[in-house]
């Protein structure tokens, strides 16, 4: 072997190390999730992993997960949006008001709050992108304003009970089953459509991973050794399989889960396969360069905040329909869970970096903590402290792994 | 050549940054298929003048003509539209993206479009990037490496590849040889000559007068926001350098 002294080779080694580091970062969050699940499964004597609890956990994560996706984009362009928690609560209350007091249909009410969500995003985009007000300040104003608006809407009754069945099914319903498959053998009492979908997802996952590996090989990237790759495939497939089995044993896939999956796939596609996603990353990485190459930073800022507004509306729908009501406290601290989910999921506080898949795992980490600690009956004050520690740990871990990368460079 | 309408004509360009008068009324003419060298001391206003031509800055005063037609240059997009490409002094790369993404930043090739949004044609962009880097004889392990992992010279090559990727009419290069080794400088200067052969018109900024001397047909000196010299590149290198340096440092100031 010749000594490594030409720049290209050094660069290759550097990048190989970098990939390793990035993988450590990514594996870190899966390991964290696994540790959390194991700890709670032991401390709750298995209740945490019960079909019922996992199903609830997924529905609970839904309204945070969609916010986390929007927040990831906001963080990628080096901003933050603190207003989305109360915006989500406020929009949920508007939907409730429209259905209960104005007797609007559910689809019309939903359309209304999506429009309001876009409007809210446009407003933030204007303050941040046009007026150049720091996002932290602009959205803190939003936090106050939407909180006030939420209280105004719910003032008269405190809680608006939602009686619309269609609307309530979004947060509580499950997908129908395939009735033509006989209820025999191991399929007894199993939700077959969910089971089938799970198997399809595993096949799709394995194929796309193989495809990705081949592409990396084609581009002379260092990939993990084949046996490690197979271990990863088996572990991940087993994980999806277990979740599928758990869900099929209860009531199957919920509409909330379906909604989240659609949103995840859509955003994953936008961020990785379209010029819009590329421009969002470019603006996050170097806004001046993006502007010089003809990307309108202003337009990207508007787009990202409007997407955040739409997802806040969606989060409001999922939350209100899950609890079949709009309350004065709806949305409280959602923004912090969403920010934490994005950071746990590997988004960088300095912008330019973040993945949709990571933020979803991050959302599950945050909600597993809440759910597990609730099951254990831990006092809410301690819960806040634990969540704070996890957030700090995620960012410290991120900074530490990144610094290590720089040492190598 | 001279009797044709120049490809670029800038008249009485003025630009202030707060209290700083970066340009105090500069004229510049670039003829078809000409290589124009632009030199001057630090802060003379070279980058500012070129950023005005590339749409990055809006001038406070002055006019720009492309092929004799007065135009309003309001953004980089406008400049791209008129076939003007610029390599920026600070390279303007996004470290979080890979080489391909940087070369095509803002002008991604797409397979399928709805309005402004489309699906990236990664395959085409990859091959094209490889071709552009080949032309510069730059060897990268992969065009999918993130730019942050590259060396200064490699990054410079990426920026040059981008400035020459879109078959521009006018290519502006702000310090294209700044971070390069002697061998790499030769490659860049060869590329500049090659671009000229292909019919391109080029403006090149450099502090290395010998670079300008090697490739340029004509040269302009800026000093404190004014044009102080506009001359053909002739004579032997030593006399030429002496002549130019006198204008750069202000020892001579006799421009009409
Ligand atoms: N964006 C800006 N904001 C404020 N001042 C600026 C800006 N750009 C340039 N200037 C000022 O304008 C003057 C000319 O700068 P310019 O970058 O054009 O010089 P230059 O000739 O390119 O110098 P160098 O050889 O160091 O690159 C300098 O005094 C600089 O400080
Ligand atoms: Mg300069």
XYZ file of C-alpha atoms and ligand atoms in Angstrom:
697
model
C 0.000 0.000 0.000
C 1.399 3.429 -0.900
C 1.454 6.121 1.731
C -1.568 8.350 1.652
C -0.183 11.585 0.402
C -2.136 12.694 -2.594
C -4.991 15.093 -1.895
C -7.718 13.084 -3.581
C -6.960 9.993 -1.564
C -6.808 11.975 1.647
C -10.142 13.508 0.754
C -11.580 10.061 0.212
C -10.355 8.858 3.583
C -11.673 12.016 5.177
C -15.046 11.485 3.590
C -15.064 7.846 4.650
C -14.430 8.929 8.207
C -17.112 11.532 7.814
C -19.631 8.951 6.673
C -18.717 6.856 9.674
C -19.246 9.844 11.955
C -22.551 10.677 10.348
C -23.646 7.110 10.820
C -22.695 7.252 14.471
C -24.912 10.311 14.689
C -27.748 8.455 12.986
C -27.299 5.215 14.903
C -27.169 7.238 18.099
C -30.802 8.211 17.827
C -31.976 4.667 17.025
C -30.006 3.381 19.983
C -31.552 6.081 22.171
C -35.026 5.052 21.043
C -34.255 1.390 21.674
C -32.869 2.099 25.154
C -35.954 4.144 26.024
C -38.260 1.369 24.820
C -36.354 -1.317 26.766
C -36.257 0.738 29.968
C -39.980 1.496 29.869
C -40.887 -2.047 28.908
C -39.050 -3.292 32.004
C -40.300 -0.599 34.389
C -43.921 -0.996 33.254
C -43.705 -4.795 33.225
C -44.444 -4.977 29.516
C -47.409 -2.592 29.442
C -45.383 -0.102 27.408
C -44.996 -2.584 24.546
C -48.632 -3.702 24.602
C -50.564 -3.357 21.361
C -52.875 -0.868 22.953
C -50.129 1.382 24.269
C -48.049 1.310 21.087
C -51.148 2.121 19.079
C -51.882 5.045 21.413
C -48.269 6.144 21.297
C -48.377 6.334 17.522
C -51.560 8.396 17.572
C -50.049 10.638 20.199
C -46.849 11.088 18.249
C -48.815 12.036 15.133
C -49.564 15.627 16.065
C -45.978 16.230 17.196
C -44.470 14.379 14.220
C -46.124 16.598 11.601
C -44.928 19.697 13.465
C -41.436 18.197 13.712
C -41.342 17.745 9.933
C -42.232 21.376 9.337
C -39.790 22.463 12.039
C -37.002 20.456 10.385
C -37.356 22.558 7.239
C -37.411 25.741 9.319
C -34.273 24.650 11.180
C -32.565 23.683 7.906
C -32.884 27.292 6.722
C -31.403 28.378 10.091
C -34.590 29.712 11.620
C -36.940 28.572 14.361
C -40.692 28.766 14.794
C -41.914 29.046 18.370
C -45.461 30.018 17.405
C -46.631 26.682 16.010
C -47.800 25.106 19.270
C -50.463 27.671 20.028
C -51.113 28.155 16.319
C -52.005 24.469 16.179
C -54.225 24.828 19.274
C -55.861 27.970 17.925
C -56.566 26.453 14.504
C -58.023 23.338 16.153
C -60.355 25.610 18.121
C -61.349 27.461 14.948
C -62.208 24.152 13.285
C -64.258 23.156 16.341
C -66.070 26.496 16.299
C -66.800 26.194 12.589
C -68.289 22.725 12.985
C -70.146 23.209 16.269
C -71.365 26.812 16.116
C -71.436 27.647 12.420
C -72.512 24.115 11.462
C -69.897 23.840 8.729
C -69.055 20.427 7.357
C -65.782 18.820 8.470
C -64.038 19.150 5.056
C -64.983 22.827 4.825
C -63.763 23.504 8.359
C -60.525 21.697 7.593
C -60.082 23.718 4.403
C -60.640 26.899 6.408
C -57.912 26.179 8.929
C -55.482 25.046 6.235
C -56.037 28.434 4.611
C -55.512 30.162 7.965
C -52.360 28.080 8.500
C -50.966 29.263 5.176
C -51.871 32.828 6.087
C -50.073 32.511 9.426
C -47.021 31.069 7.654
C -47.135 33.907 5.164
C -47.159 36.399 8.023
C -44.117 34.789 9.660
C -42.438 34.607 6.252
C -43.088 38.313 5.787
C -41.625 39.255 9.168
C -38.598 36.982 8.830
C -37.914 36.960 5.089
C -39.001 40.465 4.148
C -38.538 42.553 7.285
C -35.464 40.554 8.379
C -36.690 40.247 11.947
C -34.968 37.347 13.734
C -37.291 34.327 13.571
C -36.937 33.836 17.302
C -38.471 37.260 17.988
C -41.091 37.168 15.243
C -42.386 33.761 16.276
C -42.268 34.580 19.968
C -44.739 37.324 19.090
C -46.750 34.655 17.271
C -46.580 32.441 20.373
C -48.178 35.239 22.422
C -50.655 36.247 19.755
C -51.980 32.754 18.986
C -52.187 31.935 22.657
C -54.402 34.981 23.120
C -56.428 34.051 20.050
C -56.911 30.501 21.357
C -58.225 31.851 24.649
C -60.564 34.247 22.872
C -62.068 31.445 20.776
C -62.532 29.090 23.743
C -63.414 31.821 26.243
C -67.163 31.284 26.487
C -67.243 27.583 27.212
C -63.685 26.687 28.121
C -63.928 23.513 26.104
C -65.673 23.062 22.761
C -66.837 19.480 22.408
C -66.686 18.225 18.821
C -69.574 16.011 17.771
C -68.669 15.548 14.115
C -67.996 11.816 13.632
C -66.063 12.200 10.404
C -63.724 14.716 12.022
C -63.251 12.630 15.169
C -62.388 9.544 13.131
C -59.162 11.201 11.940
C -57.683 11.006 15.432
C -59.496 7.904 16.654
C -60.383 5.726 13.659
C -58.545 2.817 12.088
C -58.279 1.681 8.500
C -60.861 -0.956 7.477
C -59.788 -4.582 7.186
C -59.843 -6.888 4.163
C -62.902 -9.010 4.916
C -62.289 -11.533 2.127
C -59.195 -13.030 3.789
C -60.341 -15.868 6.075
C -59.676 -15.577 9.788
C -57.629 -18.774 10.085
C -54.286 -19.980 11.400
C -51.937 -17.305 12.675
C -54.172 -14.705 11.060
C -56.834 -15.266 13.724
C -57.758 -11.953 15.270
C -55.154 -10.158 13.171
C -55.782 -6.979 11.178
C -54.910 -8.376 7.746
C -54.583 -5.163 5.762
C -52.174 -3.756 8.341
C -50.243 -7.020 8.299
C -50.052 -6.969 4.507
C -48.937 -3.334 4.434
C -46.234 -4.125 6.978
C -44.840 -6.868 4.756
C -44.881 -4.539 1.750
C -43.032 -1.889 3.721
C -40.331 -4.407 4.692
C -39.857 -5.464 1.060
C -39.754 -1.846 -0.077
C -37.283 -0.965 2.672
C -34.893 -3.794 1.766
C -35.005 -2.993 -1.937
C -34.398 0.724 -1.422
C -31.475 0.062 0.952
C -29.849 -2.262 -1.575
C -30.394 0.328 -4.260
C -28.864 3.034 -2.081
C -25.837 0.873 -1.288
C -25.273 0.159 -4.970
C -25.408 3.854 -5.760
C -22.864 4.593 -3.044
C -20.599 1.865 -4.400
C -20.954 3.332 -7.879
C -19.780 6.678 -6.537
C -16.718 5.159 -4.868
C -18.054 5.829 -1.408
C -16.894 3.676 1.394
C -19.858 1.575 2.520
C -20.165 -0.513 5.636
C -18.993 -4.127 5.169
C -21.579 -6.470 3.702
C -22.216 -8.413 6.917
C -22.844 -5.190 8.849
C -25.179 -4.112 6.088
C -27.109 -7.381 6.382
C -27.274 -7.024 10.160
C -28.752 -3.569 9.683
C -31.321 -4.845 7.181
C -32.347 -7.724 9.450
C -32.602 -5.505 12.522
C -34.649 -2.806 10.794
C -36.911 -5.343 9.094
C -37.420 -7.057 12.441
C -38.304 -3.697 13.997
C -40.880 -2.917 11.298
C -42.135 -6.507 11.607
C -42.584 -6.219 15.373
C -44.422 -2.909 15.055
C -46.635 -4.387 12.335
C -47.385 -7.429 14.485
C -48.179 -5.289 17.507
C -50.487 -3.029 15.511
C -52.240 -5.862 13.649
C -52.915 -7.492 17.025
C -54.918 -4.455 18.146
C -57.050 -2.497 15.698
C -54.609 -2.092 12.881
C -53.252 1.078 11.377
C -54.921 4.279 12.556
C -55.912 7.101 10.234
C -53.490 9.299 12.152
C -50.657 6.912 11.278
C -51.748 6.914 7.636
C -51.755 10.726 7.645
C -48.276 10.888 9.143
C -46.932 8.308 6.690
C -48.304 10.273 3.729
C -46.821 13.520 5.062
C -43.452 11.836 5.687
C -43.298 10.331 2.193
C -44.334 13.613 0.598
C -41.758 15.684 2.458
C -39.057 13.065 2.012
C -39.688 13.213 -1.720
C -39.673 17.015 -1.841
C -36.477 17.319 0.174
C -34.493 14.633 -1.649
C -35.767 14.481 -5.185
C -36.904 17.974 -6.210
C -35.214 21.273 -6.907
C -37.308 22.868 -4.161
C -35.734 20.594 -1.539
C -32.297 21.224 -3.004
C -32.870 24.984 -2.771
C -33.992 24.708 0.855
C -30.759 22.906 1.742
C -28.752 25.426 -0.315
C -30.309 28.388 1.504
C -29.522 26.686 4.807
C -25.938 25.933 3.825
C -25.018 29.338 2.378
C -27.772 31.903 1.808
C -25.493 34.378 0.015
C -24.309 31.696 -2.403
C -27.871 30.544 -2.980
C -28.945 34.095 -3.785
C -25.987 34.565 -6.154
C -26.875 31.433 -8.085
C -30.375 32.725 -8.667
C -32.296 31.107 -5.808
C -34.649 33.555 -4.128
C -33.926 33.245 -0.413
C -37.039 35.276 0.286
C -39.246 32.885 -1.638
C -37.742 29.852 0.067
C -38.324 31.522 3.446
C -41.972 32.160 2.595
C -42.397 28.613 1.315
C -40.868 26.985 4.380
C -42.936 29.030 6.840
C -46.124 28.434 4.845
C -45.432 24.703 4.906
C -44.959 25.043 8.663
C -48.347 26.806 8.873
C -50.093 24.035 6.939
C -48.542 21.388 9.170
C -49.543 23.366 12.262
C -53.127 23.231 10.986
C -52.779 19.487 10.421
C -51.379 19.061 13.909
C -54.353 21.032 15.259
C -56.749 18.729 13.410
C -55.056 15.560 14.691
C -55.039 16.841 18.265
C -58.587 18.215 18.366
C -60.038 15.134 16.718
C -58.103 12.786 19.013
C -59.627 14.435 22.077
C -62.914 15.215 20.292
C -62.672 18.743 21.616
C -60.845 22.054 21.574
C -59.475 23.260 24.897
C -57.815 26.418 26.208
C -54.520 24.614 26.669
C -54.396 22.773 23.328
C -50.978 23.027 21.726
C -49.119 24.035 24.868
C -45.406 23.235 24.479
C -45.895 21.414 21.169
C -43.345 23.718 19.582
C -40.715 22.625 22.058
C -41.396 18.948 21.443
C -41.174 19.604 17.702
C -37.880 21.484 18.046
C -36.519 18.761 20.333
C -37.636 16.048 17.894
C -35.792 17.773 15.045
C -32.598 18.122 17.088
C -32.766 14.574 18.433
C -33.299 13.543 14.808
C -30.026 15.127 13.738
C -30.968 18.590 12.511
C -28.113 21.001 13.104
C -28.692 24.176 15.147
C -26.424 25.993 12.692
C -28.616 25.141 9.707
C -28.215 23.296 6.422
C -28.561 19.833 7.909
C -31.610 17.782 8.852
C -33.599 14.828 7.623
C -37.300 14.047 7.605
C -36.666 10.446 8.675
C -34.514 11.634 11.572
C -37.141 14.017 12.870
C -39.750 11.264 12.868
C -37.503 9.075 15.000
C -36.885 12.155 17.151
C -40.627 12.656 17.568
C -40.961 9.027 18.698
C -38.139 9.498 21.188
C -39.849 12.531 22.723
C -43.317 10.975 22.797
C -42.056 7.618 24.096
C -40.543 9.500 26.993
C -43.842 11.220 27.753
C -45.890 8.073 27.319
C -43.519 5.881 29.346
C -43.224 8.356 32.190
C -47.009 8.761 32.263
C -47.413 4.986 32.498
C -44.935 4.914 35.364
C -46.888 7.670 37.079
C -43.907 10.007 37.227
C -44.773 13.506 38.379
C -45.099 16.038 35.534
C -42.399 18.280 37.037
C -39.823 15.504 36.758
C -41.037 14.760 33.243
C -40.114 18.269 32.115
C -36.650 17.898 33.612
C -36.080 14.545 31.894
C -37.200 15.916 28.524
C -34.922 18.908 28.998
C -31.997 16.585 29.670
C -32.741 14.543 26.548
C -32.840 17.703 24.425
C -29.528 18.913 25.824
C -28.011 15.454 25.403
C -29.069 15.367 21.736
C -27.486 18.727 20.940
C -24.345 17.950 22.960
C -24.068 14.622 21.143
C -24.511 16.449 17.841
C -21.866 19.056 18.637
C -19.486 16.398 19.965
C -19.750 14.181 16.890
C -19.376 17.196 14.617
C -16.288 18.493 16.447
C -14.749 15.073 16.106
C -15.314 15.350 12.386
C -13.481 18.653 12.325
C -10.508 17.180 14.157
C -10.183 14.646 11.372
C -10.439 17.299 8.684
C -13.194 43.335 -34.144
C -13.205 46.806 -32.596
C -15.729 48.236 -35.029
C -18.421 45.774 -33.914
C -20.758 46.610 -31.075
C -19.077 45.533 -27.820
C -20.636 42.601 -25.978
C -20.610 44.521 -22.697
C -20.505 48.240 -22.140
C -20.743 49.761 -18.674
C -21.016 53.559 -18.431
C -20.356 55.800 -15.453
C -21.038 53.115 -12.848
C -21.266 54.434 -9.293
C -21.792 52.461 -6.124
C -21.725 53.501 -2.470
C -21.785 51.273 0.583
C -22.879 53.529 3.407
C -20.086 56.100 3.521
C -17.708 54.115 1.302
C -17.598 55.178 -2.332
C -16.603 51.832 -3.850
C -17.054 53.006 -7.463
C -16.927 56.645 -8.482
C -18.043 56.496 -12.094
C -16.336 53.670 -13.972
C -16.603 52.877 -17.700
C -15.825 49.434 -19.028
C -15.995 47.920 -22.480
C -15.635 44.242 -23.302
C -15.383 43.302 -26.983
C -16.531 40.077 -28.544
C -14.201 37.172 -27.989
C -11.850 39.275 -25.930
C -10.091 38.444 -22.679
C -9.999 41.494 -20.450
C -7.792 41.615 -17.377
C -8.968 43.660 -14.387
C -6.386 44.600 -11.785
C -6.010 46.969 -8.865
C -5.081 47.145 -5.221
C -7.236 45.620 -2.492
C -10.511 47.514 -2.113
C -10.049 49.198 -5.503
C -13.593 48.146 -6.439
C -12.904 45.260 -8.850
C -15.261 42.753 -7.252
C -17.928 45.392 -6.782
C -17.828 46.365 -10.456
C -18.081 42.738 -11.553
C -20.850 41.955 -9.061
C -22.817 44.766 -10.661
C -22.355 43.116 -14.040
C -23.429 39.756 -12.618
C -26.574 41.189 -11.046
C -25.453 40.641 -7.454
C -25.371 44.394 -6.729
C -27.550 47.140 -8.150
C -25.518 50.224 -9.113
C -26.509 53.609 -7.664
C -25.897 55.231 -11.023
C -24.787 54.239 -14.499
C -25.900 52.187 -17.445
C -25.180 48.713 -18.747
C -25.433 47.711 -22.412
C -25.314 44.130 -23.643
C -24.759 43.853 -27.405
C -25.570 47.547 -27.591
C -28.931 47.166 -25.910
C -29.488 48.986 -22.649
C -30.585 46.553 -19.987
C -31.744 46.613 -16.421
C -29.721 44.127 -14.384
C -31.668 43.474 -11.208
C -30.614 39.969 -10.149
C -28.302 37.042 -10.866
C -31.193 35.532 -12.759
C -31.184 38.481 -15.163
C -27.437 38.072 -15.656
C -27.866 34.353 -16.374
C -30.556 35.269 -18.849
C -28.098 37.508 -20.722
C -25.485 34.765 -20.661
C -23.285 36.311 -17.979
C -21.672 33.893 -15.527
C -19.436 34.780 -12.624
C -16.958 32.924 -10.471
C -17.096 34.733 -7.125
C -13.993 35.539 -5.142
C -15.357 33.788 -2.046
C -16.478 30.901 -4.300
C -20.116 30.986 -3.106
C -20.402 27.264 -2.410
C -22.757 25.512 0.000
C -20.643 23.237 2.189
C -23.552 21.045 3.205
C -24.197 19.958 -0.383
C -22.217 17.703 -2.691
C -20.238 18.704 -5.767
C -23.051 18.041 -8.244
C -25.546 20.055 -6.213
C -23.133 22.972 -6.048
C -22.304 23.019 -9.740
C -25.990 23.085 -10.649
C -27.180 25.159 -7.705
C -30.125 27.320 -8.696
C -30.200 25.805 -12.185
C -30.859 22.147 -11.588
C -31.691 19.997 -14.559
C -35.109 18.477 -14.180
C -36.940 15.519 -15.618
C -40.443 16.599 -15.038
C -41.786 19.948 -14.027
C -44.936 21.431 -12.592
C -44.524 25.186 -12.581
C -41.171 25.959 -11.010
C -40.866 22.699 -9.129
C -39.535 19.551 -10.717
C -37.855 16.220 -10.169
C -34.078 16.378 -10.317
C -32.314 14.639 -13.173
C -29.419 13.455 -11.015
C -28.040 11.191 -13.689
C -27.566 13.998 -16.206
C -26.148 16.405 -13.617
C -23.661 13.814 -12.389
C -22.336 13.036 -15.842
C -22.160 16.697 -16.786
C -20.261 17.517 -13.583
C -17.800 14.724 -14.288
C -17.294 16.085 -17.789
C -16.699 19.655 -16.538
C -14.193 18.515 -13.945
C -12.463 16.340 -16.513
C -11.995 19.392 -18.680
C -10.236 21.099 -15.771
C -8.293 17.863 -15.275
C -9.506 17.792 -11.689
C -9.593 14.356 -10.183
C -12.173 13.868 -7.480
C -12.843 10.521 -5.843
C -16.518 11.190 -6.404
C -18.733 14.021 -7.561
C -21.008 13.059 -4.686
C -18.558 14.201 -2.026
C -19.755 17.019 0.132
C -17.932 20.260 -0.616
C -16.933 20.710 3.036
C -14.628 17.703 2.714
C -12.674 19.161 -0.218
C -9.397 21.072 -0.257
C -9.187 24.762 -1.141
C -7.976 24.061 -4.665
C -10.671 21.471 -5.280
C -13.316 23.892 -4.078
C -11.968 26.526 -6.429
C -12.191 24.030 -9.276
C -15.840 23.357 -8.425
C -16.580 27.075 -8.565
C -14.795 27.348 -11.930
C -16.724 24.344 -13.203
C -19.957 26.075 -12.259
C -18.984 29.363 -13.908
C -18.201 27.521 -17.138
C -21.052 25.002 -17.060
C -23.732 26.935 -18.857
C -22.040 28.015 -22.098
C -22.033 31.638 -21.162
C -21.558 34.560 -23.527
C -19.503 36.415 -20.919
C -17.573 34.671 -18.149
C -16.294 36.720 -15.217
C -13.629 35.176 -13.026
C -12.789 36.909 -9.758
C -9.406 35.588 -8.630
C -9.741 32.170 -10.267
C -6.142 31.245 -9.428
C -6.011 32.466 -5.826
C -5.867 29.142 -3.973
C -4.152 27.093 -6.657
C -0.819 25.378 -7.083
C 1.416 26.349 -10.002
C 0.286 23.300 -11.985
C -3.362 24.043 -11.313
C -2.928 27.705 -12.284
C -1.666 26.553 -15.668
C -4.749 24.379 -16.129
C -7.037 27.287 -15.335
C -5.228 29.636 -17.710
C -5.377 26.961 -20.417
C -9.099 26.665 -19.798
C -9.498 30.429 -20.141
C -7.742 30.305 -23.524
C -9.869 27.326 -24.509
C -13.053 29.237 -23.616
C -11.871 32.090 -25.809
C -11.319 29.683 -28.683
C -14.914 28.567 -28.249
C -16.038 32.169 -28.749
C -16.504 33.218 -25.146
C -15.703 36.734 -23.896
C -13.959 36.769 -20.539
C -13.128 39.181 -17.746
C -10.486 37.958 -15.355
C -9.488 39.591 -12.065
C -6.129 38.711 -10.583
C -3.414 40.076 -8.378
C -0.934 38.007 -10.372
C -0.022 40.290 -13.257
C 1.819 37.468 -15.047
C -1.505 35.542 -15.275
C -3.203 38.523 -16.861
C -0.237 39.060 -19.131
C -0.336 35.455 -20.329
C -3.969 35.308 -21.335
C -5.414 38.804 -21.721
C -5.807 40.951 -24.822
C -6.434 44.130 -22.889
C -6.218 45.281 -19.323
C -7.940 47.775 -17.068
C -6.570 49.123 -13.788
C -8.900 50.348 -11.062
C -7.696 52.537 -8.262
C -9.901 53.771 -5.417
C -13.064 53.312 -7.409
C -11.771 54.939 -10.618
C -10.427 53.571 -13.841
C -6.812 54.782 -14.106
C -5.560 52.759 -17.037
C -6.962 50.934 -20.067
C -4.306 49.400 -22.275
C -3.571 46.592 -24.712
C -1.370 43.847 -23.344
C 1.932 44.275 -25.234
C 5.668 44.305 -24.729
C 7.691 41.955 -22.571
C 6.427 40.938 -19.162
C 8.840 43.054 -17.117
C 8.136 46.326 -18.870
C 4.455 45.524 -18.814
C 4.424 44.772 -15.113
C 6.327 47.945 -14.300
C 3.906 49.979 -16.384
C 0.858 48.462 -14.710
C 2.152 48.563 -11.150
C 2.813 52.280 -11.490
C -0.919 52.748 -12.084
C -1.972 50.279 -9.382
C -0.025 52.060 -6.639
C -0.865 55.526 -7.964
C 2.651 56.549 -9.009
C 1.162 57.382 -12.392
C -2.251 58.912 -12.853
C -2.751 60.287 -16.337
C -5.890 58.605 -17.585
C -7.967 60.992 -19.630
N -21.219 44.387 0.550
C -20.451 45.423 0.922
N -20.799 46.177 1.983
C -20.044 47.225 2.371
N -18.915 47.586 1.763
C -18.507 46.869 0.707
C -19.250 45.747 0.233
N -18.607 45.219 -0.847
C -17.504 45.993 -1.027
N -17.446 46.979 -0.107
C -16.395 48.007 -0.028
O -16.175 48.504 -1.313
C -14.793 48.693 -1.546
C -14.359 47.930 -2.781
O -14.422 46.519 -2.489
P -14.146 45.393 -3.561
O -14.487 44.110 -2.927
O -14.828 45.737 -4.815
O -12.566 45.494 -3.755
P -11.622 44.578 -4.644
O -10.997 45.483 -5.649
O -12.347 43.416 -5.151
O -10.529 44.142 -3.578
P -9.792 42.725 -3.380
O -8.615 42.754 -4.305
O -9.336 42.786 -1.960
O -10.744 41.664 -3.661
C -14.081 48.267 -0.277
O -13.787 49.428 0.482
C -15.067 47.426 0.433
O -14.916 47.540 1.819
Mg -12.309 41.426 -4.818
